[in-house]
Short mmCIF file of C-alpha atoms in Angstrom, two decimals:
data_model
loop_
_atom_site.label_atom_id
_atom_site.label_comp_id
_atom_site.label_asym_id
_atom_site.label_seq_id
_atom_site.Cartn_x
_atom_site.Cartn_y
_atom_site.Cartn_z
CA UNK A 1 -97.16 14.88 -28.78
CA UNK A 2 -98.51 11.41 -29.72
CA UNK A 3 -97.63 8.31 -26.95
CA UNK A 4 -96.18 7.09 -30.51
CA UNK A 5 -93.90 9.82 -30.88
CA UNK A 6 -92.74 10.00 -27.83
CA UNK A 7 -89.37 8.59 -26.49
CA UNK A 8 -90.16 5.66 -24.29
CA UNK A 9 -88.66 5.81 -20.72
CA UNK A 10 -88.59 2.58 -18.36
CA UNK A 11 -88.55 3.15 -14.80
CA UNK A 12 -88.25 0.19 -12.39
CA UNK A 13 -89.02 1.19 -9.51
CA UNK A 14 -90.62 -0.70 -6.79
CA UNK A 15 -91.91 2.84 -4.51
CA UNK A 16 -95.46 3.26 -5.80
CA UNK A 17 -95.20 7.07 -4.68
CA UNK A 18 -91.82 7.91 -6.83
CA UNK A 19 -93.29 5.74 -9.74
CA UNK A 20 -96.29 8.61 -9.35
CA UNK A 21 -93.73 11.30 -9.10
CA UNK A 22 -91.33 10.18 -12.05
CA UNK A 23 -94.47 10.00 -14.22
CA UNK A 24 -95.92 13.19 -13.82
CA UNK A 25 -92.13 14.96 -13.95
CA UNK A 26 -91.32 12.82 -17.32
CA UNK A 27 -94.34 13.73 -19.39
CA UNK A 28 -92.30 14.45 -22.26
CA UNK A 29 -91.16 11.09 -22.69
CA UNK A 30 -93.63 7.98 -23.02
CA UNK A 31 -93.20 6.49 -19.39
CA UNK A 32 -93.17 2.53 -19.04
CA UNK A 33 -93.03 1.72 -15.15
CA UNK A 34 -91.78 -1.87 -13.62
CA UNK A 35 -91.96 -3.01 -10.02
CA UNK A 36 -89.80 -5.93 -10.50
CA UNK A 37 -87.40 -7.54 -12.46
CA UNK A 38 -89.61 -9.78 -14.34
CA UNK A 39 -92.05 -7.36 -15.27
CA UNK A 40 -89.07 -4.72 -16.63
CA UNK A 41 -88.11 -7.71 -18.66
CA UNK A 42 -91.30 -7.91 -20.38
CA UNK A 43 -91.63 -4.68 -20.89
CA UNK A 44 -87.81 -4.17 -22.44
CA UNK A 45 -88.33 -7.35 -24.97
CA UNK A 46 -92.10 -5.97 -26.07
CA UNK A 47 -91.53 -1.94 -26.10
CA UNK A 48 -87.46 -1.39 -26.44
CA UNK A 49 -87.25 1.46 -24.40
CA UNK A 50 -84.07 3.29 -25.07
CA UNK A 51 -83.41 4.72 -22.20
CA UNK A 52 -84.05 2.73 -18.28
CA UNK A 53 -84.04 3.89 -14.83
CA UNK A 54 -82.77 1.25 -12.76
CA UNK A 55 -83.82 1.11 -8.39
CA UNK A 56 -81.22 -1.36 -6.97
CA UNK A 57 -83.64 -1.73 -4.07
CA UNK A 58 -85.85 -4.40 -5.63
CA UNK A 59 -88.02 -7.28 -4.33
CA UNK A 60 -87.05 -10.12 -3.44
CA UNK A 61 -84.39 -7.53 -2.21
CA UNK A 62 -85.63 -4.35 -0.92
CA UNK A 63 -82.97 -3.39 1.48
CA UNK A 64 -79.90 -4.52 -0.49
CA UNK A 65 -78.93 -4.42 -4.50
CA UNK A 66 -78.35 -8.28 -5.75
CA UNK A 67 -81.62 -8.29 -7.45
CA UNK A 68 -80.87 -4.38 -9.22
CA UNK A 69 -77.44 -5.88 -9.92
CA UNK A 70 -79.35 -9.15 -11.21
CA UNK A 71 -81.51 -6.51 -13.46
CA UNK A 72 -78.90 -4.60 -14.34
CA UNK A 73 -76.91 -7.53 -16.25
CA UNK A 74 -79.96 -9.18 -17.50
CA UNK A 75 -81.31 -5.96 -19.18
CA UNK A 76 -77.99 -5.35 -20.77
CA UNK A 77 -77.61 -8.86 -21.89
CA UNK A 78 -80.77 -8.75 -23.80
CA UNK A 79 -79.88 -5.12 -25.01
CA UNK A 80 -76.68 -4.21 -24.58
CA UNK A 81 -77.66 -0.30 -26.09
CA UNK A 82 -79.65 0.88 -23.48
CA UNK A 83 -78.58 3.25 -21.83
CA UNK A 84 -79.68 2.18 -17.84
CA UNK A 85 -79.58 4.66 -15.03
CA UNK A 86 -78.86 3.15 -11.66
CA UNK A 87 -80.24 4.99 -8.54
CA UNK A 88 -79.94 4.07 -5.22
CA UNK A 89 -79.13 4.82 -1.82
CA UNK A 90 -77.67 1.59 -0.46
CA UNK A 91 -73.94 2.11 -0.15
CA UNK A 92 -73.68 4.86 -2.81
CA UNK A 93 -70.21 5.08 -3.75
CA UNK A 94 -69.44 1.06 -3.98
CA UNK A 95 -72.94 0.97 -6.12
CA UNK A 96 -71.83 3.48 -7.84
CA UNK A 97 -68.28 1.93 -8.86
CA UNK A 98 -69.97 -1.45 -9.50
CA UNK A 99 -72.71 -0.13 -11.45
CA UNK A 100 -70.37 2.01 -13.96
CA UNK A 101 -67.89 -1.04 -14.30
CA UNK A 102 -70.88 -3.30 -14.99
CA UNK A 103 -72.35 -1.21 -17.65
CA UNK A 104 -74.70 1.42 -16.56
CA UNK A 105 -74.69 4.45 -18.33
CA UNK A 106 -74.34 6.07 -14.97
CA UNK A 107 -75.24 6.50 -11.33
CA UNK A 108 -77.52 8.60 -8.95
CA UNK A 109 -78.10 8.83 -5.53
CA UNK A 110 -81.04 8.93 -3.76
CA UNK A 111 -83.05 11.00 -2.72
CA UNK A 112 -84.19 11.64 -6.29
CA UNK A 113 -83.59 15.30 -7.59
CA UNK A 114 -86.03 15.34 -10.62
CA UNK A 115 -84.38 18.32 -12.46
CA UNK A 116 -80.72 16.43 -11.83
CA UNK A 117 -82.11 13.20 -12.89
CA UNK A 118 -83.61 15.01 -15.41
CA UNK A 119 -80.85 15.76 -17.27
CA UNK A 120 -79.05 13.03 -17.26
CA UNK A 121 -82.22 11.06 -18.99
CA UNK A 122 -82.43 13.45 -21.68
CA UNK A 123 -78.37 13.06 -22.35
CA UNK A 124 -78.85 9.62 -21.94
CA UNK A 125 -81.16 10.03 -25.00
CA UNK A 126 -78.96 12.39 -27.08
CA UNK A 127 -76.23 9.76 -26.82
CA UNK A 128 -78.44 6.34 -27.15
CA UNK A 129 -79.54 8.66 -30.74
CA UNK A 130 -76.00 9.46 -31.83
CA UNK A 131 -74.92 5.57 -31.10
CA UNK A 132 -78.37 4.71 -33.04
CA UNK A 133 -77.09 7.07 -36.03
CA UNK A 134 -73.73 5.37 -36.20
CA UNK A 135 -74.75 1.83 -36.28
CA UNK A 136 -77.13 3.13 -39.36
CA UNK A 137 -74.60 4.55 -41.52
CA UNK A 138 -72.29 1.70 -40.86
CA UNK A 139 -74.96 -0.42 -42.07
CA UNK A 140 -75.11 1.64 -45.31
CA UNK A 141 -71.14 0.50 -45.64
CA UNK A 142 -72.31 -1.93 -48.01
CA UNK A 143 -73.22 -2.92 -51.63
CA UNK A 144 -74.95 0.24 -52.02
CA UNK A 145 -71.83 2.45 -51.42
CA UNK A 146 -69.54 -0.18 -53.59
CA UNK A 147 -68.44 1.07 -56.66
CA UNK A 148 -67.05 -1.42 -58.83
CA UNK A 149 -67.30 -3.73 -56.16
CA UNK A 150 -63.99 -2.66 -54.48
CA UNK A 151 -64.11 0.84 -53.18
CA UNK A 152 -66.24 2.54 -50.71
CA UNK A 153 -67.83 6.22 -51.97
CA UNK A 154 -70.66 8.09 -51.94
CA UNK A 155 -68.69 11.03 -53.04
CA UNK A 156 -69.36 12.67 -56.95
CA UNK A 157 -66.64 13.06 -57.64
CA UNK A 158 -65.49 9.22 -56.93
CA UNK A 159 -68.45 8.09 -58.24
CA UNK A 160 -66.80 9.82 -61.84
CA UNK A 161 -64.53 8.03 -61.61
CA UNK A 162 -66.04 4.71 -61.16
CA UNK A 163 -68.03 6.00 -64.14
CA UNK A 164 -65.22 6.27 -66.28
CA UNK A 165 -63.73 3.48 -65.02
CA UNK A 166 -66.71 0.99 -66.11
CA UNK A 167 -67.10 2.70 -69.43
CA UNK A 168 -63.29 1.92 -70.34
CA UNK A 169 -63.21 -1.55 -69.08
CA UNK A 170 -64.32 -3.51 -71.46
CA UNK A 171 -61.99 -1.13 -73.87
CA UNK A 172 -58.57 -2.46 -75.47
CA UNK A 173 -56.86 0.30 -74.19
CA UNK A 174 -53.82 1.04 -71.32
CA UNK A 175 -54.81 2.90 -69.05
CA UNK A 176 -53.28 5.31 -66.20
CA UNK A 177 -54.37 6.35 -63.16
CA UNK A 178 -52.97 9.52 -61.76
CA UNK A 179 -53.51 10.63 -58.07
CA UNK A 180 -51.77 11.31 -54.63
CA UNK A 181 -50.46 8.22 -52.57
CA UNK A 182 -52.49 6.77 -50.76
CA UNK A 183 -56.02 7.83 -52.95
CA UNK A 184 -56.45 3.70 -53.32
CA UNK A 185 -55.35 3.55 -56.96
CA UNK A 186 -54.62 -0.14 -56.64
CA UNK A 187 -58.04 -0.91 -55.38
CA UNK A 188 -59.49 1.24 -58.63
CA UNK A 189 -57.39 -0.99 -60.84
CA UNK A 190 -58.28 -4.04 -59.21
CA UNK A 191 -61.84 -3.10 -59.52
CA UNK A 192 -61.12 -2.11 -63.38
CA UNK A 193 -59.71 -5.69 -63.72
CA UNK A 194 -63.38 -7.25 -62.17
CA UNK A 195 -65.21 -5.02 -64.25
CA UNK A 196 -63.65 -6.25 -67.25
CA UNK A 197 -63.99 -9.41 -69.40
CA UNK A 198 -60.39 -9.94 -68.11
CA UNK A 199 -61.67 -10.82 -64.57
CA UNK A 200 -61.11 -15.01 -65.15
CA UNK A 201 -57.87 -13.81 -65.16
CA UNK A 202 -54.91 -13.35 -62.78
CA UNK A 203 -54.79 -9.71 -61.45
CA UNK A 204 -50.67 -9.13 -60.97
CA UNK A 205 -49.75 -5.68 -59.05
CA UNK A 206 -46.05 -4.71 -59.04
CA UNK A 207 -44.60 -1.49 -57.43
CA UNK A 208 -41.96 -0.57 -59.57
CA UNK A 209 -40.62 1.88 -56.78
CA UNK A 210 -40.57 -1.03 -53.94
CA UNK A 211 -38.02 -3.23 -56.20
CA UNK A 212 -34.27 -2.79 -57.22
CA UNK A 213 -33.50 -1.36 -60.39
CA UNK A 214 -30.99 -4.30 -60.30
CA UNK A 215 -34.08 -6.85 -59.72
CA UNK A 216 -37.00 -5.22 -61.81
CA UNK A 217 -36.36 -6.39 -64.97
CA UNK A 218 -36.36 -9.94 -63.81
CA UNK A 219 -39.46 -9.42 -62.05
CA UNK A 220 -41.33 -8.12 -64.92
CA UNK A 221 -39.76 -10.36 -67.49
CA UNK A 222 -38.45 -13.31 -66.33
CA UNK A 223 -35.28 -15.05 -66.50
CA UNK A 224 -34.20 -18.36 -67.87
CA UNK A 225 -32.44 -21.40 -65.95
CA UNK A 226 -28.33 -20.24 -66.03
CA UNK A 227 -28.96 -16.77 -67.25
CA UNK A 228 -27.50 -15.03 -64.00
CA UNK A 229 -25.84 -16.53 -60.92
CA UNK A 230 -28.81 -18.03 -58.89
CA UNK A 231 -30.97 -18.78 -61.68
CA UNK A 232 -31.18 -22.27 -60.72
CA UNK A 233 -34.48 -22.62 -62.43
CA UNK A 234 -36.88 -21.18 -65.65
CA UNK A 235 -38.95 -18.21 -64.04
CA UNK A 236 -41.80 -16.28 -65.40
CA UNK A 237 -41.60 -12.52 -64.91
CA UNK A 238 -44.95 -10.26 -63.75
CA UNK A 239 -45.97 -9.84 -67.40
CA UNK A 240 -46.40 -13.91 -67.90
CA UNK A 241 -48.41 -14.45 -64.83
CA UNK A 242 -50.59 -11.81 -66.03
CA UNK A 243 -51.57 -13.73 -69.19
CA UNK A 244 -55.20 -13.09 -69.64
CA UNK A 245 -55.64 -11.22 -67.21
CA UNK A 246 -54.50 -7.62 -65.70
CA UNK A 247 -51.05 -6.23 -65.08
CA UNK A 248 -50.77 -3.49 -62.73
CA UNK A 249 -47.65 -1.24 -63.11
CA UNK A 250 -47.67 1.09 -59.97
CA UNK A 251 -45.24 3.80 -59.53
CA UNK A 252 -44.62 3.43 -63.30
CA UNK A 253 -42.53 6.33 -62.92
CA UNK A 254 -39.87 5.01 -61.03
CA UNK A 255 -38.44 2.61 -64.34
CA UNK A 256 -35.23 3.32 -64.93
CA UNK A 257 -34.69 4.43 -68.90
CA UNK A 258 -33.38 1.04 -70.11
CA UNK A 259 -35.99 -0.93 -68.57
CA UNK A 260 -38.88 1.26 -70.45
CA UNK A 261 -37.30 1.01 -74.34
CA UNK A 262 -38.34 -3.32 -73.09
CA UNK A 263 -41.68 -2.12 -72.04
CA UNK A 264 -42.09 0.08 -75.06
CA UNK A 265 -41.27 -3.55 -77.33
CA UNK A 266 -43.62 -5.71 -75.21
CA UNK A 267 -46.64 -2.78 -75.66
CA UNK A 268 -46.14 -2.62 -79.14
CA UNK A 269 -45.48 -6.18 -80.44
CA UNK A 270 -46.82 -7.79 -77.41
CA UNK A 271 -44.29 -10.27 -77.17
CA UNK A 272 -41.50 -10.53 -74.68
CA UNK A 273 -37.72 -12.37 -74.02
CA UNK A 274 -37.03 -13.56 -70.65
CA UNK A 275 -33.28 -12.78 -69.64
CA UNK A 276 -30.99 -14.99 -71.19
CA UNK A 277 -33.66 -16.45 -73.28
CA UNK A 278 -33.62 -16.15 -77.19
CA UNK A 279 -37.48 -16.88 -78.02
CA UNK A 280 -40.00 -14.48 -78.13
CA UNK A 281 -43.43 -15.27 -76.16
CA UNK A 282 -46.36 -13.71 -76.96
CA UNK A 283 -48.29 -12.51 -73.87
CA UNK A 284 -51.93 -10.86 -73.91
CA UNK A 285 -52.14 -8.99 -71.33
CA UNK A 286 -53.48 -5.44 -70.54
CA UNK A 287 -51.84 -2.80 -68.76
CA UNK A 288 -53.15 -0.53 -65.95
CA UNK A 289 -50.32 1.73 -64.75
CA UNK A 290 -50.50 4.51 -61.61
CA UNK A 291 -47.78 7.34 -60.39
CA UNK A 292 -48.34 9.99 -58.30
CA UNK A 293 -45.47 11.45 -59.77
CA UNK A 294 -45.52 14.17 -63.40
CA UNK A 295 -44.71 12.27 -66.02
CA UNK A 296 -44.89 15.10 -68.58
CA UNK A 297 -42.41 17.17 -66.42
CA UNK A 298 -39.99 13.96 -66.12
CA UNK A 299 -40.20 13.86 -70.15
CA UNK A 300 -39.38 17.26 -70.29
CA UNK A 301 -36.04 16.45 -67.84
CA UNK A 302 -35.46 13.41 -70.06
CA UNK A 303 -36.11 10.74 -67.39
CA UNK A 304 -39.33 9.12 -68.91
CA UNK A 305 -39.93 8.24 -72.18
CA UNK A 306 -42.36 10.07 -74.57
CA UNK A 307 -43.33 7.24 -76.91
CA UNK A 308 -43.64 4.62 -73.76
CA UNK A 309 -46.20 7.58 -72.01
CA UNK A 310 -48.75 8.34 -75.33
CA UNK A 311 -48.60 3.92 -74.96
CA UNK A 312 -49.37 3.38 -71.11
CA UNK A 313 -51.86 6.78 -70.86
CA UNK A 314 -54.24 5.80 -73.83
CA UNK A 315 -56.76 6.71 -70.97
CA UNK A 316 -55.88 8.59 -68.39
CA UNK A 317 -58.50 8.65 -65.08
CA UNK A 318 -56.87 11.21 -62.36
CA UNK A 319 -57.93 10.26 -58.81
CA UNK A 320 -59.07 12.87 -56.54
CA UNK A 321 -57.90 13.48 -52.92
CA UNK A 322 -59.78 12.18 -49.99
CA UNK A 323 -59.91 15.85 -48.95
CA UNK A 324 -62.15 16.50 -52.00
CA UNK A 325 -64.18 13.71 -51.74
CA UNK A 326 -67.37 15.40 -50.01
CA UNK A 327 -68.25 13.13 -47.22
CA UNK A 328 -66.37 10.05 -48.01
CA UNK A 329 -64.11 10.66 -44.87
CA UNK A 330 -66.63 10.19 -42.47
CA UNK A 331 -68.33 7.05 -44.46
CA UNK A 332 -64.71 5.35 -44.69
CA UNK A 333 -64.11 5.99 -41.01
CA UNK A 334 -67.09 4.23 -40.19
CA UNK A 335 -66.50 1.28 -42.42
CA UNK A 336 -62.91 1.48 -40.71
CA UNK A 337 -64.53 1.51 -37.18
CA UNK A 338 -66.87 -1.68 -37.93
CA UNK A 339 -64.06 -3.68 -39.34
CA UNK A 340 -61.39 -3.09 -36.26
CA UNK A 341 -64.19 -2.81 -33.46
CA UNK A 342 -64.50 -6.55 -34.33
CA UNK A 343 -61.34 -7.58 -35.00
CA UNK A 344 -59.22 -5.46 -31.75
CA UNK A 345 -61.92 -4.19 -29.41
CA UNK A 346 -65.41 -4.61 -29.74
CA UNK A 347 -66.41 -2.55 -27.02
CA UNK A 348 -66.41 0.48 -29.34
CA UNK A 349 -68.95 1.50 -30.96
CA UNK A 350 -69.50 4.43 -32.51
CA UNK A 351 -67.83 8.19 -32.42
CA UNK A 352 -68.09 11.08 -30.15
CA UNK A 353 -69.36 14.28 -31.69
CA UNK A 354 -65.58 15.88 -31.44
CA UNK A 355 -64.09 13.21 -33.44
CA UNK A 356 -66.46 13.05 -36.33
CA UNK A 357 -66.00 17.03 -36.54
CA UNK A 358 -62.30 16.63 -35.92
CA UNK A 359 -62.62 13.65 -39.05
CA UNK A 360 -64.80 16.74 -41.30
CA UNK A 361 -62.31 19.44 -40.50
CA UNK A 362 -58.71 17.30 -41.28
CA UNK A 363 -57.37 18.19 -44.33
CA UNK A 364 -56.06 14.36 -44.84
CA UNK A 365 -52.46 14.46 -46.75
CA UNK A 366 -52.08 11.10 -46.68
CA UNK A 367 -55.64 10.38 -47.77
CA UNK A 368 -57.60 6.93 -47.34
CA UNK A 369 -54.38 5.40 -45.99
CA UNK A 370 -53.83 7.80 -43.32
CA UNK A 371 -56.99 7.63 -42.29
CA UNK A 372 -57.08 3.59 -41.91
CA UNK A 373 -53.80 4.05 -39.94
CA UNK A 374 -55.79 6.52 -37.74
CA UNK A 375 -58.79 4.61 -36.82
CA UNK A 376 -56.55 1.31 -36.68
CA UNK A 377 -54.83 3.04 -33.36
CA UNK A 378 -58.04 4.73 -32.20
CA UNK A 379 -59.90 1.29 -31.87
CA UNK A 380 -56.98 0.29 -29.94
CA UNK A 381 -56.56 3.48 -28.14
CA UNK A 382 -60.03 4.03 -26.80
CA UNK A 383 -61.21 3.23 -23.32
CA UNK A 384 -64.51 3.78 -23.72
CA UNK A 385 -67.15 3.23 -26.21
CA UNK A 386 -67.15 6.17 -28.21
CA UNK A 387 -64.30 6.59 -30.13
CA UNK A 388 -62.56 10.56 -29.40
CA UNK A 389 -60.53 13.16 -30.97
CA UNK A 390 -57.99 12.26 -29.28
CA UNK A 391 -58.00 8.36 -29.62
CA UNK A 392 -57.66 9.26 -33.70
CA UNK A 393 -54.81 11.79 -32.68
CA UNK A 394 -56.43 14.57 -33.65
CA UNK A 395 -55.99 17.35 -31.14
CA UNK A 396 -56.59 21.02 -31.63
CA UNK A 397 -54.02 23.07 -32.48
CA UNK A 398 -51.97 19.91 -34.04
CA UNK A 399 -49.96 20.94 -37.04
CA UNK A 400 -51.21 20.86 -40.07
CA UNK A 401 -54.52 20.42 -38.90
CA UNK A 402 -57.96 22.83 -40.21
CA UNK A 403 -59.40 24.98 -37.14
CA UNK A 404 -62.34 23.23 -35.78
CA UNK A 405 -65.50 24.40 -35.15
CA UNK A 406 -66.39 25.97 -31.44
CA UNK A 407 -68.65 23.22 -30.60
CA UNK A 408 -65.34 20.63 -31.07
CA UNK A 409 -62.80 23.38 -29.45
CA UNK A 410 -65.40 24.08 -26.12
CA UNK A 411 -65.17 19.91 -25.80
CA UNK A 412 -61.63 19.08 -26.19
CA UNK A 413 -61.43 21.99 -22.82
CA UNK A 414 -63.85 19.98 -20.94
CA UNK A 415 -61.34 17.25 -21.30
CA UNK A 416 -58.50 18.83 -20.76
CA UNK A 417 -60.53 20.27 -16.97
CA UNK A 418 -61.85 16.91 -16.64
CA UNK A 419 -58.02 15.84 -16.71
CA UNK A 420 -56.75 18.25 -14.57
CA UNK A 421 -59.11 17.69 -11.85
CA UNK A 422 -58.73 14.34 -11.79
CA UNK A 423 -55.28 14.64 -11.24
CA UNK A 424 -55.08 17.21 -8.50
CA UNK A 425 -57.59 15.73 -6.85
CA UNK A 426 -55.71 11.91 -7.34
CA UNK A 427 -58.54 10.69 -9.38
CA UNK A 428 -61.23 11.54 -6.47
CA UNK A 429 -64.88 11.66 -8.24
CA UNK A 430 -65.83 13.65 -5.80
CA UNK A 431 -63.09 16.01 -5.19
CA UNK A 432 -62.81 16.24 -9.42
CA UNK A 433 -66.67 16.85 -9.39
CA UNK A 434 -66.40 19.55 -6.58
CA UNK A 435 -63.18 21.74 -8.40
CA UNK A 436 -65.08 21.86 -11.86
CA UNK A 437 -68.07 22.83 -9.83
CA UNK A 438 -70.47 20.55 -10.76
CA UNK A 439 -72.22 17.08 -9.72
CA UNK A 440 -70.85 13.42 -9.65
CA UNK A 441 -73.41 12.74 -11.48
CA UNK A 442 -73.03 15.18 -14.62
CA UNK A 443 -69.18 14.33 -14.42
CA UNK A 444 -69.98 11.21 -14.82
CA UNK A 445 -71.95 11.83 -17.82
CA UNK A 446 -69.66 13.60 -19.25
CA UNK A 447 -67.23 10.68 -18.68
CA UNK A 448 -69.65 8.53 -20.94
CA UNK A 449 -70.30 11.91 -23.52
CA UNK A 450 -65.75 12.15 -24.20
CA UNK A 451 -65.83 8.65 -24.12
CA UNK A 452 -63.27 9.12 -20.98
CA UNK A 453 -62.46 6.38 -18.35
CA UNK A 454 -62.87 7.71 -14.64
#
């Protein structure tokens, strides 16, 4: 393999004889070696090695660890992914504490056990490349997965949709959109409104379910000074403000019978009469209605009007799931991720492998909205950078839930051991380390792999 091929792996090390050593055992990887802080600095800022070795034992400092320390932070200000590996043997377990709390991807002690150290480079790698992968889909959350500049899909069947939707917007014609709660049918009829030659107008939304039956007719129609107690003043209903532009009718459903003969009128004369007003005033507006609810059943029951649904569904677009959306669940999580990592806790940044199955495998009844809701509590839920099945609430064997795949189910037990051990052993590294029969330093990697705090 090609030196340009090859990972590149910086070791700073000031102990000509383990820079020999490190070199010949790390021939896999493209091996950059520093004596001193000054010369890892060049060599981070000119060759961007992923992945860093860190001595704390450095001149001016040989015997003591304020120049690693001083390394440490200065390599991690410049690029806070890299994944640095601090070894030392001054004072191992308060090195060890400070260098974890400071930002190392994790600790060793010296002496050096090549095959030990070993592995924690090459995990070191595997997650630097998953972190790498994230940031590079979130950057594709952006014009080119827009459709109709509102919604975020690479999914065919969404992309339909937007399809349809563009074709029809231009179009003098009502139309309905039909889907589960939650599938983002305002944002498709907001987008409808900016596709159209309507979009220098006002875009109105109005949940006819959210708003007394008592109450909805004034909303939508208006009422005039005196016509009711409180009407101290003239006010335009939903349909008026929507003059020349959009009105959407969501949860169209949900109108009682009276109320729809009005709307019938106003569709088919486009005019309307505020309460308590005599004067008809023409309005041109267009309607875009949504329900999640059967309209043709509720005709057949007698609680929605025939004539007002053949006027309202002169299109009708139905919305799929987010469960049938191939792929869109992951891409929306990620644009989720990017928005609330920045707003609530920026030290996240990315997913663990068990969450972005346990995101694949969920069968998502309450579609794009329950999966904001989600990834709004796992920013704020997760201690460490990589956000976990857990953090999103996810947990195997949680009702309702898809089985996940073995890979997911072998890592949510590691947790669940990591957990245990820490707690017999009263959150002793070493103690945990020594029950699940392995090394500090690989439970401390796997610390950094669950995104878990120790």
């Amino acid at each position: 393999m090609s030196a340009e091929t090859r990972a590149k792996l910086l070791i700073v090390e000031d102990d000509e004889g383990l820079q020999r050593q490190l070199r010949w055992a790390y021939d896999d990887y493209e091996v950059l070696v520093a004596s001193d802080r000054g010369a890892a600095v060049d060599l981070l800022r000119s060759q961007e090695p992923p992945v860093v070795t860190l001595d704390l034992g450095l001149p001016p400092d040989p015997d003591g660890v304020s120049e690693g320390f001083a390394t440490l932070e200065t390599i991690l200000s410049l690029k806070p992914d890299t994944k640095v590996i601090v070894a030392s043997g001054h004072g191992a377990r308060e090195s060890a504490l400070r260098a974890i709390s400071s930002g190392a991807y994790d600790f060793y002690q010296k002496p050096v056990d090549i095959d030990q150290l070993g592995l924690i480079v090459r995990r070191a790698f595997q997650l630097h490349g998953i972190e790498s992968e994230n940031r590079r889909l979130e950057s594709q959350v952006g014009d080119d997965r827009t459709v109709l500049g509102t919604m975020i899909t690479a999914a065919p069947e969404m992309l339909k949709v937007a399809r349809t939707i563009e074709r029809v917007a231009n179009a003098a014609v009502s139309v309905m959109l039909l889907g589960a709660s939650g599938t983002g049918k305002e944002l498709l009829a907001r987008g409808l409104h900016q596709s159209s030659n309507r979009r220098g107008g006002a875009f109105v939304a109005i949940n006819c379910a959210a708003i007394p039956e008592s109450l909805l007719e004034a909303e939508l129609f208006g009422y005039e000074k005196g016509a009711f107690t409180g009407a101290i003043k003239t006010t335009e209903g939903k349909i008026e403000l929507a003059e020349g532009g959009t009105l959407f009718l969501d949860e169209v459903g949900d109108i009682p019978l009276p109320l729809q003969v009005k709307l019938l009128r106003f569709l088919q004369e486009r005019v309307i009469e505020r309460i308590g007003g005599r004067k008809p005033i023409a309005v041109d507006t267009r309607i875009v209605c949504a329900t999640h609810q059967d309209l043709p059943e509720m005709i057949k029951a007698g609680s929605f009007r025939e004539d007002l649904y053949y006027r309202l569904a002169e299109i009708v677009v139905t919305i799929p799931t987010l469960a049938e959306r191939h792929g869109d669940a992951t891409l929306l999580a990620k644009h989720f991720l990017h928005r609330f990592s920045r707003e609530m806790n920026p030290s996240v940044k990315g997913f663990a492998p068990s969450a972005l199955a346990a995101i694949n495998d969920w069968p998502w009844p309450g579609n794009v909205r329950e999966l904001e809701n989600r990834m709004k509590r796992a920013v704020i839920m997760a201690d460490g950078k990589l956000v976990t099945a857990e953090d999103l609430d996810l947990s195997i064997g949680e009702e309702g839930g898809l089985p996940v795949n073995l890979k997911t189910a072998r890592e949510e037990a590691d947790r669940k051991a990591i957990r245990q051990a820490l707690a017999r052993t009263e959150n002793n590294i070493s103690g945990a380390a020594k029950l699940l029969g392995i090394s500090r330093p690989t439970l401390y990697d796997l610390f950094k792999q669950y995104g878990l705090q120790p």
